[in-house]
mmCIF file of C-alpha atoms in Angstrom:
data_model
loop_
_atom_site.group_PDB
_atom_site.id
_atom_site.type_symbol
_atom_site.label_atom_id
_atom_site.label_comp_id
_atom_site.label_asym_id
_atom_site.label_seq_id
_atom_site.Cartn_x
_atom_site.Cartn_y
_atom_site.Cartn_z
ATOM 1 C CA ASP A 1 -11.985 -15.659 12.412
ATOM 2 C CA ALA A 2 -8.748 -15.273 10.456
ATOM 3 C CA GLY A 3 -6.596 -15.026 13.567
ATOM 4 C CA ILE A 4 -5.578 -11.380 13.176
ATOM 5 C CA THR A 5 -4.507 -9.339 16.181
ATOM 6 C CA GLN A 6 -3.633 -5.667 16.079
ATOM 7 C CA SER A 7 -1.725 -3.813 18.768
ATOM 8 C CA PRO A 8 -2.042 -1.353 20.265
ATOM 9 C CA ARG A 9 -5.775 -0.982 19.812
ATOM 10 C CA HIS A 10 -5.754 2.620 20.983
ATOM 11 C CA LYS A 11 -2.902 5.086 21.149
ATOM 12 C CA VAL A 12 -2.460 8.804 21.651
ATOM 13 C CA THR A 13 0.882 10.211 20.612
ATOM 14 C CA GLU A 14 2.517 13.573 20.081
ATOM 15 C CA THR A 15 3.364 15.151 16.764
ATOM 16 C CA GLY A 16 6.865 14.263 15.633
ATOM 17 C CA THR A 17 7.185 11.011 17.541
ATOM 18 C CA PRO A 18 7.605 7.655 15.812
ATOM 19 C CA VAL A 19 4.806 5.126 16.233
ATOM 20 C CA THR A 20 4.707 1.444 15.356
ATOM 21 C CA LEU A 21 1.554 -0.586 14.937
ATOM 22 C CA ARG A 22 1.746 -4.345 14.910
ATOM 23 C CA CYS A 23 -0.345 -6.858 13.038
ATOM 24 C CA HIS A 24 -0.020 -10.471 14.062
ATOM 25 C CA GLN A 25 -1.616 -13.427 12.284
ATOM 26 C CA THR A 26 -1.670 -17.031 13.354
ATOM 27 C CA GLU A 27 -2.547 -18.855 10.118
ATOM 28 C CA ASN A 28 0.482 -18.447 7.883
ATOM 29 C CA HIS A 29 -1.179 -16.231 5.254
ATOM 30 C CA ARG A 30 1.161 -14.897 2.610
ATOM 31 C CA TYR A 31 -0.518 -11.574 1.892
ATOM 32 C CA MET A 32 -0.919 -8.876 4.526
ATOM 33 C CA TYR A 33 -2.126 -5.291 4.252
ATOM 34 C CA TRP A 34 -2.335 -2.017 6.125
ATOM 35 C CA TYR A 35 -5.265 0.310 5.405
ATOM 36 C CA ARG A 36 -6.367 3.562 6.957
ATOM 37 C CA GLN A 37 -9.910 4.803 7.312
ATOM 38 C CA ASP A 38 -10.568 8.313 6.110
ATOM 39 C CA PRO A 39 -13.925 10.132 5.969
ATOM 40 C CA GLY A 40 -14.975 10.496 2.365
ATOM 41 C CA HIS A 41 -12.288 8.098 1.185
ATOM 42 C CA GLY A 42 -13.358 4.841 2.741
ATOM 43 C CA LEU A 43 -10.392 2.515 3.187
ATOM 44 C CA ARG A 44 -7.104 3.474 1.628
ATOM 45 C CA LEU A 45 -4.219 1.059 1.151
ATOM 46 C CA ILE A 46 -0.978 2.182 2.775
ATOM 47 C CA HIS A 47 1.362 -0.760 2.141
ATOM 48 C CA TYR A 48 1.023 -4.437 1.563
ATOM 49 C CA SER A 49 3.253 -7.496 1.782
ATOM 50 C CA TYR A 50 3.392 -10.564 -0.429
ATOM 51 C CA GLY A 51 5.915 -12.461 1.643
ATOM 52 C CA VAL A 52 8.679 -12.164 4.195
ATOM 53 C CA LYS A 53 10.712 -9.052 3.369
ATOM 54 C CA ASP A 54 8.542 -8.453 0.275
ATOM 55 C CA THR A 55 6.488 -5.284 0.514
ATOM 56 C CA ASP A 56 5.054 -2.701 -1.849
ATOM 57 C CA LYS A 57 3.455 0.717 -1.637
ATOM 58 C CA GLY A 58 -0.234 1.376 -1.744
ATOM 59 C CA GLU A 59 -2.230 4.559 -2.393
ATOM 60 C CA VAL A 60 -1.070 6.619 0.603
ATOM 61 C CA SER A 61 2.384 5.380 1.596
ATOM 62 C CA ASP A 62 4.115 8.730 2.232
ATOM 63 C CA GLY A 63 5.128 9.056 5.879
ATOM 64 C CA TYR A 64 4.760 5.323 6.512
ATOM 65 C CA SER A 65 7.154 2.420 6.360
ATOM 66 C CA VAL A 66 6.545 -1.282 6.889
ATOM 67 C CA SER A 67 8.519 -4.362 7.722
ATOM 68 C CA ARG A 68 7.846 -8.053 7.598
ATOM 69 C CA SER A 69 10.710 -10.069 9.027
ATOM 70 C CA LYS A 70 8.561 -13.139 9.670
ATOM 71 C CA THR A 71 5.347 -14.466 8.167
ATOM 72 C CA GLU A 72 3.158 -13.765 11.155
ATOM 73 C CA ASP A 73 4.043 -10.120 11.813
ATOM 74 C CA PHE A 74 3.550 -7.034 9.660
ATOM 75 C CA LEU A 75 4.630 -3.777 11.271
ATOM 76 C CA LEU A 76 3.529 -0.297 10.247
ATOM 77 C CA THR A 77 5.729 2.608 11.354
ATOM 78 C CA LEU A 78 4.841 6.271 11.262
ATOM 79 C CA GLU A 79 8.292 7.745 11.097
ATOM 80 C CA SER A 80 7.324 11.146 12.512
ATOM 81 C CA ALA A 81 3.650 11.276 13.357
ATOM 82 C CA THR A 82 1.564 14.199 12.108
ATOM 83 C CA SER A 83 -2.001 15.219 12.932
ATOM 84 C CA SER A 84 -3.078 14.156 9.428
ATOM 85 C CA GLN A 85 -2.182 10.592 10.391
ATOM 86 C CA THR A 86 -4.868 10.538 13.071
ATOM 87 C CA SER A 87 -7.031 7.708 11.830
ATOM 88 C CA VAL A 88 -8.185 4.157 12.369
ATOM 89 C CA TYR A 89 -5.718 1.675 10.940
ATOM 90 C CA PHE A 90 -6.842 -1.758 9.779
ATOM 91 C CA CYS A 91 -4.611 -4.698 9.126
ATOM 92 C CA ALA A 92 -5.880 -7.345 6.722
ATOM 93 C CA ILE A 93 -4.884 -10.666 5.272
ATOM 94 C CA SER A 94 -6.091 -12.404 2.135
ATOM 95 C CA ASP A 95 -6.953 -16.063 2.166
ATOM 96 C CA TRP A 96 -7.830 -18.377 -0.686
ATOM 97 C CA GLY A 97 -10.758 -20.605 0.227
ATOM 98 C CA GLN A 98 -13.809 -22.325 -1.264
ATOM 99 C CA LYS A 99 -15.424 -19.007 -2.107
ATOM 100 C CA GLY A 100 -12.329 -17.614 -3.786
ATOM 101 C CA ASN A 101 -9.951 -15.089 -2.351
ATOM 102 C CA THR A 102 -11.343 -13.231 0.661
ATOM 103 C CA ILE A 103 -9.870 -10.360 2.605
ATOM 104 C CA TYR A 104 -10.206 -10.518 6.388
ATOM 105 C CA PHE A 105 -9.675 -7.487 8.575
ATOM 106 C CA GLY A 106 -8.365 -7.022 12.065
ATOM 107 C CA GLU A 107 -10.326 -5.027 14.631
ATOM 108 C CA GLY A 108 -8.549 -1.763 13.971
ATOM 109 C CA SER A 109 -6.083 0.465 15.817
ATOM 110 C CA TRP A 110 -7.289 3.929 16.786
ATOM 111 C CA LEU A 111 -4.419 6.408 16.582
ATOM 112 C CA THR A 112 -4.671 10.028 17.687
ATOM 113 C CA VAL A 113 -1.782 12.404 17.009
ATOM 114 C CA VAL A 114 -1.935 15.555 19.148
ATOM 115 C CA ILE B 1 -3.772 1.623 -9.331
ATOM 116 C CA LEU B 2 -7.272 0.538 -10.305
ATOM 117 C CA ASN B 3 -9.807 3.338 -10.632
ATOM 118 C CA VAL B 4 -12.835 2.224 -8.655
ATOM 119 C CA GLU B 5 -15.957 4.341 -8.389
ATOM 120 C CA GLN B 6 -18.997 3.770 -6.248
ATOM 121 C CA SER B 7 -22.281 5.595 -6.483
ATOM 122 C CA PRO B 8 -24.113 7.116 -4.861
ATOM 123 C CA GLN B 9 -21.794 8.273 -2.072
ATOM 124 C CA SER B 10 -24.619 8.192 0.425
ATOM 125 C CA LEU B 11 -28.215 7.127 0.524
ATOM 126 C CA HIS B 12 -31.106 7.462 2.946
ATOM 127 C CA VAL B 13 -34.055 5.096 2.550
ATOM 128 C CA GLN B 14 -37.103 4.246 4.594
ATOM 129 C CA GLU B 15 -37.427 0.899 6.321
ATOM 130 C CA GLY B 16 -38.949 -1.573 3.885
ATOM 131 C CA ASP B 17 -37.662 0.171 0.767
ATOM 132 C CA SER B 18 -35.504 -1.695 -1.698
ATOM 133 C CA THR B 19 -32.351 -0.029 -2.879
ATOM 134 C CA ASN B 20 -29.325 -0.582 -5.044
ATOM 135 C CA PHE B 21 -25.918 0.924 -5.666
ATOM 136 C CA THR B 22 -23.147 0.633 -8.195
ATOM 137 C CA CYS B 23 -19.463 -0.232 -8.287
ATOM 138 C CA SER B 24 -17.595 0.665 -11.500
ATOM 139 C CA PHE B 25 -14.148 -0.687 -12.253
ATOM 140 C CA PRO B 26 -11.785 -1.104 -15.220
ATOM 141 C CA SER B 27 -12.924 -4.070 -17.307
ATOM 142 C CA SER B 28 -9.394 -4.946 -18.421
ATOM 143 C CA ASN B 29 -7.300 -7.377 -16.344
ATOM 144 C CA PHE B 30 -10.339 -8.372 -14.312
ATOM 145 C CA TYR B 31 -10.055 -11.345 -12.007
ATOM 146 C CA ALA B 32 -12.663 -10.885 -9.270
ATOM 147 C CA LEU B 33 -14.774 -8.307 -7.460
ATOM 148 C CA HIS B 34 -15.226 -8.145 -3.714
ATOM 149 C CA TRP B 35 -18.139 -6.552 -1.841
ATOM 150 C CA TYR B 36 -17.828 -5.657 1.810
ATOM 151 C CA ARG B 37 -20.159 -4.346 4.473
ATOM 152 C CA TRP B 38 -18.637 -1.937 6.989
ATOM 153 C CA GLU B 39 -20.448 -0.811 10.109
ATOM 154 C CA THR B 40 -19.239 2.161 12.092
ATOM 155 C CA ALA B 41 -16.540 1.258 14.656
ATOM 156 C CA LYS B 42 -16.291 -2.283 13.332
ATOM 157 C CA SER B 43 -14.125 -4.145 10.827
ATOM 158 C CA PRO B 44 -15.270 -4.537 7.227
ATOM 159 C CA GLU B 45 -17.004 -7.840 6.650
ATOM 160 C CA ALA B 46 -16.961 -9.835 3.405
ATOM 161 C CA LEU B 47 -20.280 -10.133 1.561
ATOM 162 C CA PHE B 48 -19.448 -11.567 -1.844
ATOM 163 C CA VAL B 49 -16.580 -12.509 -4.111
ATOM 164 C CA MET B 50 -17.676 -12.501 -7.745
ATOM 165 C CA THR B 51 -15.634 -13.757 -10.660
ATOM 166 C CA LEU B 52 -17.729 -14.610 -13.729
ATOM 167 C CA ASN B 53 -19.522 -12.269 -16.074
ATOM 168 C CA GLY B 54 -23.224 -12.535 -15.327
ATOM 169 C CA ASP B 55 -22.577 -13.879 -11.828
ATOM 170 C CA GLU B 56 -25.348 -13.311 -9.339
ATOM 171 C CA LYS B 57 -24.845 -13.893 -5.631
ATOM 172 C CA LYS B 58 -27.342 -13.716 -2.796
ATOM 173 C CA LYS B 59 -27.122 -13.567 0.969
ATOM 174 C CA GLY B 60 -30.480 -13.139 2.671
ATOM 175 C CA ARG B 61 -31.991 -9.877 1.421
ATOM 176 C CA ILE B 62 -28.753 -8.739 -0.216
ATOM 177 C CA SER B 63 -27.793 -9.724 -3.732
ATOM 178 C CA ALA B 64 -25.213 -8.644 -6.284
ATOM 179 C CA THR B 65 -24.703 -8.920 -10.017
ATOM 180 C CA LEU B 66 -21.574 -8.611 -12.098
ATOM 181 C CA ASN B 67 -20.868 -7.352 -15.615
ATOM 182 C CA THR B 68 -17.177 -7.766 -16.352
ATOM 183 C CA LYS B 69 -17.432 -6.682 -20.002
ATOM 184 C CA GLU B 70 -18.653 -3.204 -19.126
ATOM 185 C CA GLY B 71 -16.965 -3.055 -15.727
ATOM 186 C CA TYR B 72 -19.732 -2.711 -13.175
ATOM 187 C CA SER B 73 -21.448 -4.519 -10.347
ATOM 188 C CA TYR B 74 -24.760 -3.761 -8.640
ATOM 189 C CA LEU B 75 -25.572 -4.472 -5.021
ATOM 190 C CA TYR B 76 -29.269 -4.765 -4.165
ATOM 191 C CA ILE B 77 -30.939 -4.742 -0.782
ATOM 192 C CA LYS B 78 -34.556 -5.858 -0.693
ATOM 193 C CA GLY B 79 -36.813 -4.580 2.086
ATOM 194 C CA SER B 80 -34.131 -2.511 3.847
ATOM 195 C CA GLN B 81 -33.952 -2.728 7.626
ATOM 196 C CA PRO B 82 -32.240 -0.341 10.085
ATOM 197 C CA GLU B 83 -29.577 -2.994 10.715
ATOM 198 C CA ASP B 84 -28.592 -2.720 7.031
ATOM 199 C CA SER B 85 -27.245 0.762 7.753
ATOM 200 C CA ALA B 86 -23.551 0.605 6.933
ATOM 201 C CA THR B 87 -21.011 1.573 4.305
ATOM 202 C CA TYR B 88 -20.820 -0.848 1.392
ATOM 203 C CA LEU B 89 -17.409 -1.136 -0.230
ATOM 204 C CA CYS B 90 -16.235 -2.825 -3.375
ATOM 205 C CA ALA B 91 -12.711 -3.775 -4.450
ATOM 206 C CA PRO B 92 -11.757 -5.198 -7.847
ATOM 207 C CA ASP B 93 -9.080 -7.835 -7.987
ATOM 208 C CA SER B 94 -6.795 -7.940 -11.054
ATOM 209 C CA GLY B 95 -5.031 -11.029 -9.771
ATOM 210 C CA THR B 96 -2.211 -9.011 -8.220
ATOM 211 C CA TYR B 97 -3.508 -9.256 -4.625
ATOM 212 C CA LYS B 98 -3.286 -5.465 -4.364
ATOM 213 C CA TYR B 99 -6.783 -4.494 -3.223
ATOM 214 C CA ILE B 100 -7.878 -0.907 -3.726
ATOM 215 C CA PHE B 101 -11.313 -0.170 -2.340
ATOM 216 C CA GLY B 102 -13.848 2.269 -3.686
ATOM 217 C CA THR B 103 -14.917 5.149 -1.448
ATOM 218 C CA GLY B 104 -18.070 3.277 -0.557
ATOM 219 C CA THR B 105 -21.788 3.944 -0.442
ATOM 220 C CA ARG B 106 -23.052 4.997 3.004
ATOM 221 C CA LEU B 107 -26.529 3.626 3.531
ATOM 222 C CA LYS B 108 -28.814 4.887 6.273
ATOM 223 C CA VAL B 109 -32.116 3.079 6.743
ATOM 224 C CA LEU B 110 -34.663 5.151 8.642
ATOM 225 C CA ALA B 111 -37.126 3.355 10.906
#
């Protein structure tokens, strides 16, 4: 258990509204990630962070912004939600241990945009 | 962005069959390769992290090999069981901590 909590776990929102998903970690990991699950595409990287206030774009960053003002929290914001952003969103952290660097995922946030 | 390809995209096998699938990745700037198992409605779960050319890792009936010179890794499942049904993902690591996953191989094991 890498101590990752995502909130909300389920949300239904209307097209055009802003939505923020939160990822909280308890173990001081430097690297944090947001992925989305898409049929036929597997997991696609939206944004990632390599430290407080240090973030970079992933494969599918358009329409999303992120912020990391403290180590434990990584926020994903959909600036104006669209139906194409209906998906399951996974937060992840990477941790260096005995077996090398391993990525641990949160439980996912199910977002429906109607 | 690393170009990662996994094949086949999906696979149906009978219970008891052995199977394998492939992850192809750029061989330049290689640092490590990650394999994950992802069941529907759950979070992806780490299987292996592989770093050395010729590496072979095993976890129960699942094993993986790595060829960094030609840029591929094989995942093998011996004696497939229905509980092995999942999507298997790979992600190469170039040491940048930016993990791009392949599209995965969806395995369905029929009882």
